[in-house]
Amino acid sequence: MAGKTLYDKLYQCHVVEERGDGTNLIYIDRHLLHEVTSPQAFEGLHLAKRNLWRTGTNFGVPDHNVPTLHIERMAGIEGIVDPFSKLQVETLSRNCSAHGIDHFGMLDDRQGIVHVVGPEQGLIQPGMTVVCGDSHTSTLGALGALAQGIGTSEVEHVLATQCLLQKKADNMLIQIDGELQDTVTAKDIILFVIGKIGTAGGTGYTIEFGGTTIQDLSVEGRMTVCNMAIEAGARAGLIAVDQKTIDFLKGRPFAPTGKFRHLAEEYWRSLVSDHDAVFDKIVRVDASQIEPQVTWGTSPEMVTGITGCVPVQETTSGQALVLACDYMGLRQGQPVTEIMLDRVFIGSCTNARIEDLRRAAALVKGKKIAASIKQALVVPGSGLVRDLAESEGLDDIFLQAGFEWRQPGCSMCLAMNGDKLGEKEHCASTSNRNFEGRQGFGGRTHLVSPAMAAAAAIVGHFVDIRNWS
Amino acid sequence: MERFTVYSGIVAPMDRANVDTDMIIPKQFLKSVKRTGFGPQLFDQLRYLDEGQPGMDNDLRPVNTDFVLNQSRYQNAGILLTRENFGCGSSREHAPWALLDYGFRVILSSGFADIFYNNCFKNGILPITLSPKIIEKLFVEVESTEGFGLEINLRNQNVTWPSGETIDFEIDGFYKNCLLNGLDEIGMTLEKSDRIHEYEKQRQKICPWLFEDLEE
Ligand code: SF4
């Protein structure tokens, strides 16, 4: 009999009941909540007079709507100017308190983007099934957990039953081997992969990322890769557990301690695909071929290396290319280094962990942002990331270069708070979606790595950071 | 949830691939804590020329007359015809809420993003996957025939064209059953409470650290 993939293992040990019609009842070990997708779920629960199945698996933190300006933040919920945002953050806080759910409020130093806070606190552990009403829950698969985004009806289902009804996905392996070029990072890997398989390439699959390049990445880098599995169409990304994963969990507040620590570690080590596991699809990537990546269009698959150009008609399906060039204000065949930028955003659950900020700061140190840049924001992924960065003096490096140093939250990744692009403004962004209007009405997003965004802020347009001095 | 059995309606063509949920319902409208009332903001960025904000009077806004839903022939459409990877991006269930609230009960595409597909069934919307060839043919027909409508029969799993020709579609048995009967999934799962408790006990033996909150 063929061996099992990591996904097979994780899925099978969470089946509560097989229904016989391909849909199974799956047990959920961890449920994360944020303010945008949970209010209607709690409302449904209350209307049906149902209780929480198991309080202790739930954890809440506001992130999408929270202001990132220090002055607005100091007053907590009361300080949120937008009444709709305020109501959502209040509602999350009220619902969590009413049900006894652990949550970090806006004034808590540990508050941050849900997918950054989860791993940071040890709330996410290998072998868990994890869900959240947010598609970038896929980030957490980097720890060997089966982590998936769900809709609000499913949030309610998990609150009430601790289970979900789900079909098993197919297995895809993206095997990435070889050494990365200098300054090429996890973000470039995943953008390159999406460019290769397309945004629907992973639909219906759980993607495991494997190979020596993935093994060589830090756990943080692995999170960046799994974060954008959803942009490749897959609900979940996965990376096998290794010593780095286990070391990452050590000493985190919610990680197992005492008598369970050893037992847990032993179990975690089994969370790898068997050597003879069969995948439904395998994609191989030679890491040494990956250049720093830049998206030029309105879908993450519209991406090229820094030495590349916006394609011309025959290389992308005609209509999509024309619509994208029109929206982005670019012409076919234009080199991406010619794209002039208005704003720079370093942040989001893709790239706002400490490693990302260090990489960006290293490029910025002792330099100034270009005069043509209207705004350059650095938004740490959590309060703890911010504190650590400040203790290393990264905030000073950014501030002296002309960046703004903000409080943690989703911020300009989706522009639900006050941080947004103006119409037709081009932004170098370390986030994950370049959809029309994502960062503000009429805004034009280019997805890049933190180092690429930092360099673009200094020069005013994209540059090949492999030649940075 | 409203049941879905047979539905007849006018088809509106949205000739675009990779329509994401940000496009279906822009983020500024996600600030509501309700499930209803999103219809007026469906495809807001495409329907209007200015930037929409919650609480605006849509009657006073400049309309994008080129956009399909603003054309008089597609008023009252209940079936949306689209291209591949519809509903990609954010998991927001506000997307199906907005489509439903606007009046769409059926979406035809050559492919849907997973989370969106799943979310549709929770809200009484039937997403139907058809081959790219049939989708292409439908685009041609819809464009050339004003008032082009289809009949969708979920029980028989087919689509009937005005000519009387029918085309079968595939659908998962569980989803079909839920839509046909308007089932309460949570209620169904709660009937399995004993089984869930049993699972927890078994699993606790293997991974006790995951159940520390249940120990006392
Ligand atoms: S940072 Fe962006 S992608 Fe991540 S959870 Fe927040 S809004 Fe979503």
PDB file of C-alpha atoms in Angstrom, chain A residues 58-172:
ATOM      1  CA  ASN A  58     -11.687  29.657  20.242  1.00  0.00           C
ATOM      2  CA  PHE A  59      -9.535  32.726  20.230  1.00  0.00           C
ATOM      3  CA  GLY A  60     -10.332  36.236  19.010  1.00  0.00           C
ATOM      4  CA  VAL A  61      -8.393  39.327  17.971  1.00  0.00           C
ATOM      5  CA  PRO A  62      -9.478  42.453  16.044  1.00  0.00           C
ATOM      6  CA  ASP A  63      -7.200  43.338  13.143  1.00  0.00           C
ATOM      7  CA  HIS A  64      -8.921  44.384   9.895  1.00  0.00           C
ATOM      8  CA  ASN A  65     -10.512  47.592  11.140  1.00  0.00           C
ATOM      9  CA  VAL A  66      -8.146  48.796  13.791  1.00  0.00           C
ATOM     10  CA  PRO A  67      -6.500  52.173  13.222  1.00  0.00           C
ATOM     11  CA  THR A  68      -2.708  52.044  13.004  1.00  0.00           C
ATOM     12  CA  LEU A  69      -2.010  55.619  14.036  1.00  0.00           C
ATOM     13  CA  HIS A  70      -0.698  55.792  17.576  1.00  0.00           C
ATOM     14  CA  ILE A  71      -2.914  58.723  18.459  1.00  0.00           C
ATOM     15  CA  GLU A  72      -6.087  56.961  17.354  1.00  0.00           C
ATOM     16  CA  ARG A  73      -5.028  53.760  19.057  1.00  0.00           C
ATOM     17  CA  MET A  74      -4.324  55.105  22.497  1.00  0.00           C
ATOM     18  CA  ALA A  75      -7.990  55.497  23.340  1.00  0.00           C
ATOM     19  CA  GLY A  76      -8.804  51.880  22.451  1.00  0.00           C
ATOM     20  CA  ILE A  77     -12.166  51.113  20.877  1.00  0.00           C
ATOM     21  CA  GLU A  78     -13.461  54.541  21.869  1.00  0.00           C
ATOM     22  CA  GLY A  79     -10.770  56.114  19.739  1.00  0.00           C
ATOM     23  CA  ILE A  80     -11.888  54.513  16.457  1.00  0.00           C
ATOM     24  CA  VAL A  81     -13.219  57.362  14.371  1.00  0.00           C
ATOM     25  CA  ASP A  82     -15.207  55.355  11.796  1.00  0.00           C
ATOM     26  CA  PRO A  83     -18.476  54.357  13.520  1.00  0.00           C
ATOM     27  CA  PHE A  84     -18.905  51.185  11.421  1.00  0.00           C
ATOM     28  CA  SER A  85     -15.381  49.971  12.227  1.00  0.00           C
ATOM     29  CA  LYS A  86     -15.928  50.782  15.839  1.00  0.00           C
ATOM     30  CA  LEU A  87     -19.133  48.759  15.966  1.00  0.00           C
ATOM     31  CA  GLN A  88     -17.406  45.709  14.518  1.00  0.00           C
ATOM     32  CA  VAL A  89     -14.493  45.817  16.921  1.00  0.00           C
ATOM     33  CA  GLU A  90     -16.917  46.377  19.797  1.00  0.00           C
ATOM     34  CA  THR A  91     -19.080  43.478  18.647  1.00  0.00           C
ATOM     35  CA  LEU A  92     -16.129  41.083  18.605  1.00  0.00           C
ATOM     36  CA  SER A  93     -15.097  42.161  22.066  1.00  0.00           C
ATOM     37  CA  ARG A  94     -18.660  41.846  23.373  1.00  0.00           C
ATOM     38  CA  ASN A  95     -19.198  38.407  21.814  1.00  0.00           C
ATOM     39  CA  CYS A  96     -15.900  37.053  23.111  1.00  0.00           C
ATOM     40  CA  SER A  97     -16.554  38.368  26.618  1.00  0.00           C
ATOM     41  CA  ALA A  98     -20.106  37.035  26.667  1.00  0.00           C
ATOM     42  CA  HIS A  99     -18.911  33.538  25.782  1.00  0.00           C
ATOM     43  CA  GLY A 100     -15.725  33.546  27.822  1.00  0.00           C
ATOM     44  CA  ILE A 101     -13.528  33.363  24.720  1.00  0.00           C
ATOM     45  CA  ASP A 102      -9.886  34.374  25.136  1.00  0.00           C
ATOM     46  CA  HIS A 103      -9.188  37.493  23.122  1.00  0.00           C
ATOM     47  CA  PHE A 104      -6.656  40.255  22.827  1.00  0.00           C
ATOM     48  CA  GLY A 105      -8.258  43.683  22.772  1.00  0.00           C
ATOM     49  CA  MET A 106      -7.007  46.702  20.912  1.00  0.00           C
ATOM     50  CA  LEU A 107      -4.995  47.939  23.859  1.00  0.00           C
ATOM     51  CA  ASP A 108      -3.339  44.595  24.472  1.00  0.00           C
ATOM     52  CA  ASP A 109       0.344  44.609  23.561  1.00  0.00           C
ATOM     53  CA  ARG A 110      -0.068  41.202  21.967  1.00  0.00           C
ATOM     54  CA  GLN A 111      -2.794  42.345  19.540  1.00  0.00           C
ATOM     55  CA  GLY A 112      -2.004  42.063  15.851  1.00  0.00           C
ATOM     56  CA  ILE A 113      -3.014  40.367  12.613  1.00  0.00           C
ATOM     57  CA  VAL A 114      -4.743  37.122  13.504  1.00  0.00           C
ATOM     58  CA  HIS A 115      -2.413  34.975  11.384  1.00  0.00           C
ATOM     59  CA  VAL A 116       0.644  36.584  12.935  1.00  0.00           C
ATOM     60  CA  VAL A 117      -0.653  36.424  16.506  1.00  0.00           C
ATOM     61  CA  GLY A 118      -1.760  32.758  16.283  1.00  0.00           C
ATOM     62  CA  PRO A 119       1.695  31.245  15.692  1.00  0.00           C
ATOM     63  CA  GLU A 120       3.426  33.858  17.837  1.00  0.00           C
ATOM     64  CA  GLN A 121       1.376  32.793  20.846  1.00  0.00           C
ATOM     65  CA  GLY A 122       1.753  29.063  20.166  1.00  0.00           C
ATOM     66  CA  LEU A 123      -1.989  28.832  19.545  1.00  0.00           C
ATOM     67  CA  ILE A 124      -1.222  26.989  16.318  1.00  0.00           C
ATOM     68  CA  GLN A 125       0.540  23.662  16.677  1.00  0.00           C
ATOM     69  CA  PRO A 126       1.483  20.883  14.294  1.00  0.00           C
ATOM     70  CA  GLY A 127      -1.244  18.300  13.792  1.00  0.00           C
ATOM     71  CA  MET A 128      -4.100  20.663  14.578  1.00  0.00           C
ATOM     72  CA  THR A 129      -6.994  21.445  12.327  1.00  0.00           C
ATOM     73  CA  VAL A 130      -7.291  25.211  12.347  1.00  0.00           C
ATOM     74  CA  VAL A 131      -9.999  27.396  10.839  1.00  0.00           C
ATOM     75  CA  CYS A 132     -10.765  31.098  10.750  1.00  0.00           C
ATOM     76  CA  GLY A 133     -13.258  33.158   8.783  1.00  0.00           C
ATOM     77  CA  ASP A 134     -10.416  34.425   6.675  1.00  0.00           C
ATOM     78  CA  SER A 135      -8.846  32.938   3.578  1.00  0.00           C
ATOM     79  CA  HIS A 136      -5.261  33.588   4.696  1.00  0.00           C
ATOM     80  CA  THR A 137      -5.619  31.039   7.451  1.00  0.00           C
ATOM     81  CA  SER A 138      -3.604  28.996   4.965  1.00  0.00           C
ATOM     82  CA  THR A 139      -0.549  30.795   6.461  1.00  0.00           C
ATOM     83  CA  LEU A 140      -0.664  28.500   9.462  1.00  0.00           C
ATOM     84  CA  GLY A 141      -0.055  25.349   7.441  1.00  0.00           C
ATOM     85  CA  ALA A 142       3.624  26.298   7.660  1.00  0.00           C
ATOM     86  CA  LEU A 143       3.572  24.711  11.116  1.00  0.00           C
ATOM     87  CA  GLY A 144       2.281  21.358   9.887  1.00  0.00           C
ATOM     88  CA  ALA A 145      -1.310  22.164  10.839  1.00  0.00           C
ATOM     89  CA  LEU A 146      -4.256  21.722   8.477  1.00  0.00           C
ATOM     90  CA  ALA A 147      -5.364  25.336   8.379  1.00  0.00           C
ATOM     91  CA  GLN A 148      -8.176  26.630   6.207  1.00  0.00           C
ATOM     92  CA  GLY A 149     -10.242  29.726   5.641  1.00  0.00           C
ATOM     93  CA  ILE A 150     -14.003  29.364   6.020  1.00  0.00           C
ATOM     94  CA  GLY A 151     -17.122  31.441   5.456  1.00  0.00           C
ATOM     95  CA  THR A 152     -19.295  32.927   8.168  1.00  0.00           C
ATOM     96  CA  SER A 153     -21.898  30.112   8.089  1.00  0.00           C
ATOM     97  CA  GLU A 154     -19.058  27.726   8.795  1.00  0.00           C
ATOM     98  CA  VAL A 155     -17.790  29.945  11.596  1.00  0.00           C
ATOM     99  CA  GLU A 156     -21.204  29.512  13.190  1.00  0.00           C
ATOM    100  CA  HIS A 157     -21.084  25.771  12.527  1.00  0.00           C
ATOM    101  CA  VAL A 158     -17.707  25.474  14.278  1.00  0.00           C
ATOM    102  CA  LEU A 159     -18.825  27.609  17.222  1.00  0.00           C
ATOM    103  CA  ALA A 160     -21.844  25.362  17.723  1.00  0.00           C
ATOM    104  CA  THR A 161     -20.414  21.931  16.935  1.00  0.00           C
ATOM    105  CA  GLN A 162     -16.598  22.120  16.839  1.00  0.00           C
ATOM    106  CA  CYS A 163     -16.932  20.386  13.476  1.00  0.00           C
ATOM    107  CA  LEU A 164     -17.182  21.127   9.786  1.00  0.00           C
ATOM    108  CA  LEU A 165     -18.654  19.187   6.900  1.00  0.00           C
ATOM    109  CA  GLN A 166     -15.985  18.807   4.309  1.00  0.00           C
ATOM    110  CA  LYS A 167     -14.855  16.822   1.324  1.00  0.00           C
ATOM    111  CA  LYS A 168     -11.271  15.745   1.163  1.00  0.00           C
ATOM    112  CA  ALA A 169      -9.201  17.730  -1.320  1.00  0.00           C
ATOM    113  CA  ASP A 170      -6.664  16.216  -3.709  1.00  0.00           C
ATOM    114  CA  ASN A 171      -2.941  16.227  -2.962  1.00  0.00           C
ATOM    115  CA  MET A 172      -0.528  18.505  -4.775  1.00  0.00           C
TER     116      MET A 172
END
